[in-house]
Short mmCIF file of C-alpha atoms and ligand atoms in Angstrom, two decimals:
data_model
loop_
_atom_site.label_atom_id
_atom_site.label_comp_id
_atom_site.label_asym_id
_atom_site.label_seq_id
_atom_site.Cartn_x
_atom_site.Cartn_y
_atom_site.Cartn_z
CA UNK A 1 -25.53 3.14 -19.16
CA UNK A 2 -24.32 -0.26 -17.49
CA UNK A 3 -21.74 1.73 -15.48
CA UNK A 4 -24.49 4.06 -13.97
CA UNK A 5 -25.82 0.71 -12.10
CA UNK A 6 -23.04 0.28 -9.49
CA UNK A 7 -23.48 -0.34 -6.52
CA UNK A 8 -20.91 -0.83 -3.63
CA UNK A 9 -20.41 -2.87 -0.70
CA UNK A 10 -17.22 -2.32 1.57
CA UNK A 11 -16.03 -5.22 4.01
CA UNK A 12 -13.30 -3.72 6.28
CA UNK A 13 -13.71 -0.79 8.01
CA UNK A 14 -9.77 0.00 8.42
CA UNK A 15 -7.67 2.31 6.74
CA UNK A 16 -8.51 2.17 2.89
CA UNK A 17 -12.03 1.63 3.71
CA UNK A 18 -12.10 4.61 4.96
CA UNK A 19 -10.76 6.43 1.94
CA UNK A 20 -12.52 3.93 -0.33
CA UNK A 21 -15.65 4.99 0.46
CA UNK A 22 -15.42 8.34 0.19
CA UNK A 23 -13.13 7.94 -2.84
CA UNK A 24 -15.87 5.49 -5.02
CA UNK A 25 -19.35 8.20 -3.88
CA UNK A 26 -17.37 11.02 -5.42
CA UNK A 27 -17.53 9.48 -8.05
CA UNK A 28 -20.97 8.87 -8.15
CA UNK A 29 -20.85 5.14 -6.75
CA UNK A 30 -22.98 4.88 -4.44
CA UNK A 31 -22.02 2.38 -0.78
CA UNK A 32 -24.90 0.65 -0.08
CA UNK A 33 -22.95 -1.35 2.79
CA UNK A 34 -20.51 -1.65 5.29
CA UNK A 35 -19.21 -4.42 7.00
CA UNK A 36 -16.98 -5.06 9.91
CA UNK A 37 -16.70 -7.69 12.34
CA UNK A 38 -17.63 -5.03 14.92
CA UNK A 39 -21.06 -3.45 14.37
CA UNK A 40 -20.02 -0.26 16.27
CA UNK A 41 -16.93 0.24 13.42
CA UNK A 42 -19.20 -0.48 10.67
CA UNK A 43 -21.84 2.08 12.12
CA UNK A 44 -18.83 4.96 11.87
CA UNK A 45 -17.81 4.66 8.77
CA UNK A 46 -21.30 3.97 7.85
CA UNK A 47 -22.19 7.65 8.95
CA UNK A 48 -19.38 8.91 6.87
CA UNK A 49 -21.64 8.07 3.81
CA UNK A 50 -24.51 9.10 1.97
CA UNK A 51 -26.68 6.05 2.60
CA UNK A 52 -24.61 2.95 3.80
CA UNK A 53 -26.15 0.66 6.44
CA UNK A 54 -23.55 -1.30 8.73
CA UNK A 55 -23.55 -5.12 9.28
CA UNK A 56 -21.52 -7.90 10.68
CA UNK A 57 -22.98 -10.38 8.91
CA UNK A 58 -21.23 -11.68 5.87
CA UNK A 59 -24.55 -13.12 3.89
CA UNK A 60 -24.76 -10.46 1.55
CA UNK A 61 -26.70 -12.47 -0.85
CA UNK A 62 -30.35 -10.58 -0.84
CA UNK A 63 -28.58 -7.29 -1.92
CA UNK A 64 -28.76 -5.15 -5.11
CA UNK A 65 -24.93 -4.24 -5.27
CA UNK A 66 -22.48 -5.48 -7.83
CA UNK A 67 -19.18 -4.72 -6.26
CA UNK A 68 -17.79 -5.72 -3.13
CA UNK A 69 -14.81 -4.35 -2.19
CA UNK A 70 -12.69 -6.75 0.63
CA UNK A 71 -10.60 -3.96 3.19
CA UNK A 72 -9.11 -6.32 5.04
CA UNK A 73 -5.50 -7.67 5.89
CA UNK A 74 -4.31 -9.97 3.17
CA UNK A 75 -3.84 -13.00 6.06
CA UNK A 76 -7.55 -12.57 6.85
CA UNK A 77 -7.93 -12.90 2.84
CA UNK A 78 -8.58 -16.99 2.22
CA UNK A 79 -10.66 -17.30 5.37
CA UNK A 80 -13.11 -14.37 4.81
CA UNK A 81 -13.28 -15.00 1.02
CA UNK A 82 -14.60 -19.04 2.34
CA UNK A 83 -17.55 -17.31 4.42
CA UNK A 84 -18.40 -14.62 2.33
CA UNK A 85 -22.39 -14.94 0.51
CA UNK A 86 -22.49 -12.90 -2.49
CA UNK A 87 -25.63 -11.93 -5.19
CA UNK A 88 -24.84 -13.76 -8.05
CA UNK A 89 -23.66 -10.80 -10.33
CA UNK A 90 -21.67 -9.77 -7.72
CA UNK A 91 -17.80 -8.69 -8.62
CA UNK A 92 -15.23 -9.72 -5.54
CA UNK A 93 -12.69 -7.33 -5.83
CA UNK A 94 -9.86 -7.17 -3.58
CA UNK A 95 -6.83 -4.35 -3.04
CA UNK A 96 -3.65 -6.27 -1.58
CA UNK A 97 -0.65 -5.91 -3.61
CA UNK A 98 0.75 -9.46 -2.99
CA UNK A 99 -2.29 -11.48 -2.87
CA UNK A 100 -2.69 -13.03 -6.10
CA UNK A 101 -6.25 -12.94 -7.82
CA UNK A 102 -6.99 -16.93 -7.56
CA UNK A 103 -7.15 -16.26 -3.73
CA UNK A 104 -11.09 -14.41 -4.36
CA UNK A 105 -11.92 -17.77 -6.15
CA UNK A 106 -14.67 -19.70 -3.77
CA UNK A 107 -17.67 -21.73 -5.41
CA UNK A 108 -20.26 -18.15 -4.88
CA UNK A 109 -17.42 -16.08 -6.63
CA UNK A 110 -17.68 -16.10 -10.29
CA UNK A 111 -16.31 -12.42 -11.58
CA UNK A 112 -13.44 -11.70 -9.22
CA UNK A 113 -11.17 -8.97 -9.80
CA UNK A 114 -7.79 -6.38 -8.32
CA UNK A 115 -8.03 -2.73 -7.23
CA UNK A 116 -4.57 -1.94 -6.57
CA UNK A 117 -3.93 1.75 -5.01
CA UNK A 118 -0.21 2.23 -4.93
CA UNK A 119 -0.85 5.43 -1.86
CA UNK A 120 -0.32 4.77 1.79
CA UNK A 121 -3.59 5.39 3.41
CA UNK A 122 -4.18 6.29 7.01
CA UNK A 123 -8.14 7.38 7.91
CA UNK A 124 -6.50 10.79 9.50
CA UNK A 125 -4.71 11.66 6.49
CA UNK A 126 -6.77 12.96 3.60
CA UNK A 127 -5.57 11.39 0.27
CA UNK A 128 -6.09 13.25 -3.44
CA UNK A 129 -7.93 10.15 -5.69
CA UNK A 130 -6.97 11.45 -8.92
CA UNK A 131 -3.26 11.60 -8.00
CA UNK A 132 -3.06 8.08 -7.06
CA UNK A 133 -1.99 5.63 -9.92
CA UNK A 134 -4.25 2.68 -9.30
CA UNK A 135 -3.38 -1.19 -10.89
CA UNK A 136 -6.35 -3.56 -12.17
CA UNK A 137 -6.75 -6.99 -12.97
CA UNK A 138 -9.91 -9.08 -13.31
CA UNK A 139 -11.12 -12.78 -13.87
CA UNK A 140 -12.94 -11.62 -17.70
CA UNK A 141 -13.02 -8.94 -20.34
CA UNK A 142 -16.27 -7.80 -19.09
CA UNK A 143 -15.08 -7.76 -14.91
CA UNK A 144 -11.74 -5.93 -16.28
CA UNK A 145 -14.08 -3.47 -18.58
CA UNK A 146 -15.94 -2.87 -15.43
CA UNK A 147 -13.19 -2.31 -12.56
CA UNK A 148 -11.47 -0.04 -15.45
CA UNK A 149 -13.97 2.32 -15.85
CA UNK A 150 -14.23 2.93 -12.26
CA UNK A 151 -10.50 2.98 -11.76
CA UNK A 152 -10.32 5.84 -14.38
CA UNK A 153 -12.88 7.77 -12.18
CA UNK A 154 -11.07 7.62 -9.66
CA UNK A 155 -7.47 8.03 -10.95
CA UNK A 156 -5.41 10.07 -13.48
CA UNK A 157 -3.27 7.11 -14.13
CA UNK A 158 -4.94 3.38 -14.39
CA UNK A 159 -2.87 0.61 -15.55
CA UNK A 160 -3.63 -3.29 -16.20
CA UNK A 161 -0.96 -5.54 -14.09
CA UNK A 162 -1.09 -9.45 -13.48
CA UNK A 163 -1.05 -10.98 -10.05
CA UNK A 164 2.70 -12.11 -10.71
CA UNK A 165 4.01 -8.26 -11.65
CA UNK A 166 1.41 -6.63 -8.82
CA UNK A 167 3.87 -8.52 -6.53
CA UNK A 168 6.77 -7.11 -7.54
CA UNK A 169 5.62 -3.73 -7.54
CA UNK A 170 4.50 -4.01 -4.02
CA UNK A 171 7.79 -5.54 -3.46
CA UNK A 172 9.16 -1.87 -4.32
CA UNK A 173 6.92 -0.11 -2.71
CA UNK A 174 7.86 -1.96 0.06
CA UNK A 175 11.14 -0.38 -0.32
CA UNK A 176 10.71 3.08 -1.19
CA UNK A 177 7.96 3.84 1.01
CA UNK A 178 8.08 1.35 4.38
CA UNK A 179 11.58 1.18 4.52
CA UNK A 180 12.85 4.97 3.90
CA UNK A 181 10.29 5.25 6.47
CA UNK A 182 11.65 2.94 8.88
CA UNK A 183 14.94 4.35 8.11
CA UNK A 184 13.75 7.82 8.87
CA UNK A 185 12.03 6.90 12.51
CA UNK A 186 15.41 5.53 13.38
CA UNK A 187 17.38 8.67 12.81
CA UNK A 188 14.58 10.29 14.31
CA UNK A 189 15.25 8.70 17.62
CA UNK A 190 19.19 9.30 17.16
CA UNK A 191 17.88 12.67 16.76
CA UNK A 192 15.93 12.34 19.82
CA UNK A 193 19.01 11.39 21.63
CA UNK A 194 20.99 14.47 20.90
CA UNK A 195 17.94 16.84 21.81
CA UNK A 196 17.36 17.92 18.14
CA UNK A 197 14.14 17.93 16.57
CA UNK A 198 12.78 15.58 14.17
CA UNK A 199 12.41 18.11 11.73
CA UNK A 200 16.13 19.34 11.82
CA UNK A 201 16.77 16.61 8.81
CA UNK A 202 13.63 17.95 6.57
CA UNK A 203 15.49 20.06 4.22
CA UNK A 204 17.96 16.92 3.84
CA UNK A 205 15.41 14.31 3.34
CA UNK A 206 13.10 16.33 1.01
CA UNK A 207 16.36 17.66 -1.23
CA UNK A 208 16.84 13.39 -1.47
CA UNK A 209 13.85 12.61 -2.68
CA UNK A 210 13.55 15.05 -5.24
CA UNK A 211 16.61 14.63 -6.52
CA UNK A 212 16.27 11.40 -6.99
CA UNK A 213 13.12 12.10 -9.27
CA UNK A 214 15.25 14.77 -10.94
CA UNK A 215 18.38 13.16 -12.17
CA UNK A 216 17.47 9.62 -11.03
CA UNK A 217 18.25 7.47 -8.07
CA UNK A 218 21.05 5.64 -9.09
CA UNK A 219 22.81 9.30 -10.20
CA UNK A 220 21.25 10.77 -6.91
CA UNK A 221 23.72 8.61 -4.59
CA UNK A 222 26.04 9.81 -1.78
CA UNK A 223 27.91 9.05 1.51
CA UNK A 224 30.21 6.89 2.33
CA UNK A 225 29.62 3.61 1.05
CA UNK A 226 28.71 5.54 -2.50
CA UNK A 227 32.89 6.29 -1.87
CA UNK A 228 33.67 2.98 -0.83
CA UNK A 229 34.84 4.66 2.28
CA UNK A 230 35.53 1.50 4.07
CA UNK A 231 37.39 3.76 7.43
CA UNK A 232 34.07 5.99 7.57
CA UNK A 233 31.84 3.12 7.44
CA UNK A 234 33.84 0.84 9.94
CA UNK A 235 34.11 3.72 12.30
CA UNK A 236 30.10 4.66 12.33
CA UNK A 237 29.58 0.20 12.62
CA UNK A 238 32.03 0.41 15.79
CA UNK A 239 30.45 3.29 17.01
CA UNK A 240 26.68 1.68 16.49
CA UNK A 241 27.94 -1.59 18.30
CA UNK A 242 29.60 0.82 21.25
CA UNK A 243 25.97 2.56 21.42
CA UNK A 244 24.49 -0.87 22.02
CA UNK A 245 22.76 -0.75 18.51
CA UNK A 246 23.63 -4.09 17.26
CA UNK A 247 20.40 -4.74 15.30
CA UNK A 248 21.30 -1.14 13.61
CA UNK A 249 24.95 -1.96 13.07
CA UNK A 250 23.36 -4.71 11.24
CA UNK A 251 21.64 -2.96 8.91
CA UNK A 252 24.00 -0.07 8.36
CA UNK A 253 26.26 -2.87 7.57
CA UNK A 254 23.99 -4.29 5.16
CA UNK A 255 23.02 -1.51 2.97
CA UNK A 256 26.33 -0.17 2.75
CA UNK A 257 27.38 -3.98 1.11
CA UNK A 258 24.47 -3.04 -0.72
CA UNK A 259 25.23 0.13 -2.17
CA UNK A 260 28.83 -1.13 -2.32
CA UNK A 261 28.13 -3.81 -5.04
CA UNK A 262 26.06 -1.29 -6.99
CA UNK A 263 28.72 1.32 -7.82
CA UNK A 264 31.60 -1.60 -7.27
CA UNK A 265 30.81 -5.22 -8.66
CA UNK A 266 34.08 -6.32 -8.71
CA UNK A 267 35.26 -4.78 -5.69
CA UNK A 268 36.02 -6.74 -2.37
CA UNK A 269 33.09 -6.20 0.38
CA UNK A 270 34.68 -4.85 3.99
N1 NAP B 301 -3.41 1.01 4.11
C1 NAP B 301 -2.71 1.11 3.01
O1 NAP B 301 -1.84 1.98 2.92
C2 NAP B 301 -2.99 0.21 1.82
C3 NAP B 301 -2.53 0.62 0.55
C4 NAP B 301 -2.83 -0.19 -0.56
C5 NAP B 301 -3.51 -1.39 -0.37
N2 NAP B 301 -3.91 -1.77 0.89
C6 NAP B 301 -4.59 -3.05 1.05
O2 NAP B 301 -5.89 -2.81 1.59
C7 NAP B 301 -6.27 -3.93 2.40
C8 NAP B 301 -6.72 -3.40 3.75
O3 NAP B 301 -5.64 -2.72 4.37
P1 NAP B 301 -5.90 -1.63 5.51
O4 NAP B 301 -4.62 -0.88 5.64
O5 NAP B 301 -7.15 -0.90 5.27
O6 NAP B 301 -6.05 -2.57 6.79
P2 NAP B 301 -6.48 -2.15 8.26
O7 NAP B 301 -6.46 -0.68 8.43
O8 NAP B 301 -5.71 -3.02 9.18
O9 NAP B 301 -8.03 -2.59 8.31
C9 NAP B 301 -8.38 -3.91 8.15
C10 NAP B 301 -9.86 -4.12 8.40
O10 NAP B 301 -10.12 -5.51 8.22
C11 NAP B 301 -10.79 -6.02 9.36
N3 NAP B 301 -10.40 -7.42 9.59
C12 NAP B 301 -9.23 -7.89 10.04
N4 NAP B 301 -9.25 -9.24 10.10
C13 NAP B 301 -10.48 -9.62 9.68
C14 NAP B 301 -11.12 -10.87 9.55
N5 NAP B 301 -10.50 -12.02 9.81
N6 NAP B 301 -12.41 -10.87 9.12
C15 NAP B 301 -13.07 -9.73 8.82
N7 NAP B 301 -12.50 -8.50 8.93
C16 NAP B 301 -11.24 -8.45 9.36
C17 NAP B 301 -10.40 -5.12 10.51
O11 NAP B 301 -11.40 -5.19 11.45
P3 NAP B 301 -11.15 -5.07 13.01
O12 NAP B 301 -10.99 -3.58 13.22
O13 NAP B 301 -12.38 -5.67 13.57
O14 NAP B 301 -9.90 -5.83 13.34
C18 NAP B 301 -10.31 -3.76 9.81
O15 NAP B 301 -11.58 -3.19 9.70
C19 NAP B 301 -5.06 -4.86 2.44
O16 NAP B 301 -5.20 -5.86 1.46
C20 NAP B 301 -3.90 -3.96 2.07
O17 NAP B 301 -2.85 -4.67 1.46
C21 NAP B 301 -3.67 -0.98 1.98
#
């Protein structure tokens, strides 16, 4: 019956706020407020709800909601959390993989907890709740009770994580999902180059991926520096630095050690 009585605020009106909101009334939370710096923001994702009213004001104290949900960068993190004016009973919950709990801790804050989704949200991409495993982590028994129940709501897969190991996960999320990407807007603009389309690599990156699920990524590996193929991978480094692509060159260079002294520990690096 306890559960039935939250109530949510959302500060941030950016990316997971967006999904957020609509994520937690599906559920039958209801948003009673949204903040953002910029009243206009606040009013459109307001309007994307049931019954949220937009502010800019962060004194939040005369409300009847229990869980307030910070959307916003983690470097904006310390100095909002020092301003913020919460109800008493509130719950400060944050979502940033590397900002440790301690950092909701201000004298109004007394339950303070993580909502970790491990999904890359943009507001014009629609995202599936239930598919995406979410990470908690509270102040108290009774905060982490609290944050779980609505985590399994929302998600198929809920797990309890500290601040230290939430880190290191983001750390490889970091990896698989920023970086492939980054690698994959750089071939796109080789592709570019040559007057090939983008989506000329698709069946290549997508047979990658899923093989790597299938049979593992350290099985999954190919190429040259997977050979040791030091004449291949010299020859594409010259031919980066001839292109003018030093800070590539760089990094082609670095991965390859990379892979090098996975398959090859005792090997000597080109
Ligand atoms: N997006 C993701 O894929 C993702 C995934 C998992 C977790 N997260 C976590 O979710 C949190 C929010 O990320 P996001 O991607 O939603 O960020 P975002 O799209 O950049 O949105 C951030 C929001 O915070 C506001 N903001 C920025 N600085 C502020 C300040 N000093 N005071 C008050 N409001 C401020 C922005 O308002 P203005 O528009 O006025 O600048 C904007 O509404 C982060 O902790 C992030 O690590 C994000």
């Amino acid at each position: 019956m306890e559960y039935l009585k939250n109530k949510a605020v959302i500060i941030g009106a950016g990316n997971l706020a967006w999904h957020l909101l609509e994520g937690l009334e599906s559920i039958g939370v209801p948003v009673t407020t949204v903040f953002s710096r910029s009243f206009e923001k606040a009013e459109q994702l307001a309007k994307r709800s049931f019954q949220a009213v937009p502010t800019n004001n962060m004194d939040f104290t005369h409300l009847s909601a229990n869980l307030f949900f910070l959307c916003i960068p983690d470097d904006a993190l310390i100095s909002v959390v020092s301003q913020i004016r919460l109800p008493s009973k509130a719950i400060l919950i944050h979502s940033s993989g590397s900002m440790p709990i301690s950092a909701l801790q201000n004298n109004f804050t007394h339950q303070v907890g993580v909502l970790y989704p491990l999904q890359t949200f943009s507001k014009s991409h629609k995202v599936e709740w239930r598919k995406i495993p979410i990470f908690v982590e509270a102040s108290d028994e009774t905060t982490l009770e609290k944050l779980f129940h609505v985590a399994e709501q929302l998600s198929e897969e809920v797990f309890e994580i500290n601040s230290e190991e939430r880190l290191r996960l983001h750390i490889s999320a970091v990896m698989a999902s920023n970086f492939v990407n980054h690698f994959l807007y750089i071939a796109s603009k080789y592709l570019q180059e040559l007057q090939l389309p983008f989506s000329i690599i698709k069946p290549l990156v997508e047979e990658t991926i899923q093989k790597a699920f299938r049979i593992g990524a350290y099985e999954a590996q190919t190429g040259p520096a997977r050979q040791n193929d030091k004449e291949t991978l010299a020859y594409h480094i010259e031919t980066l630095l001839q292109l003018g692509q030093t800070q590539e060159a760089h990094l082609y260079e670095m991965v390859s050690k990379s892979i090098i002294r996975t398959y090859f520990p005792h090997y000597d690096l080109f």
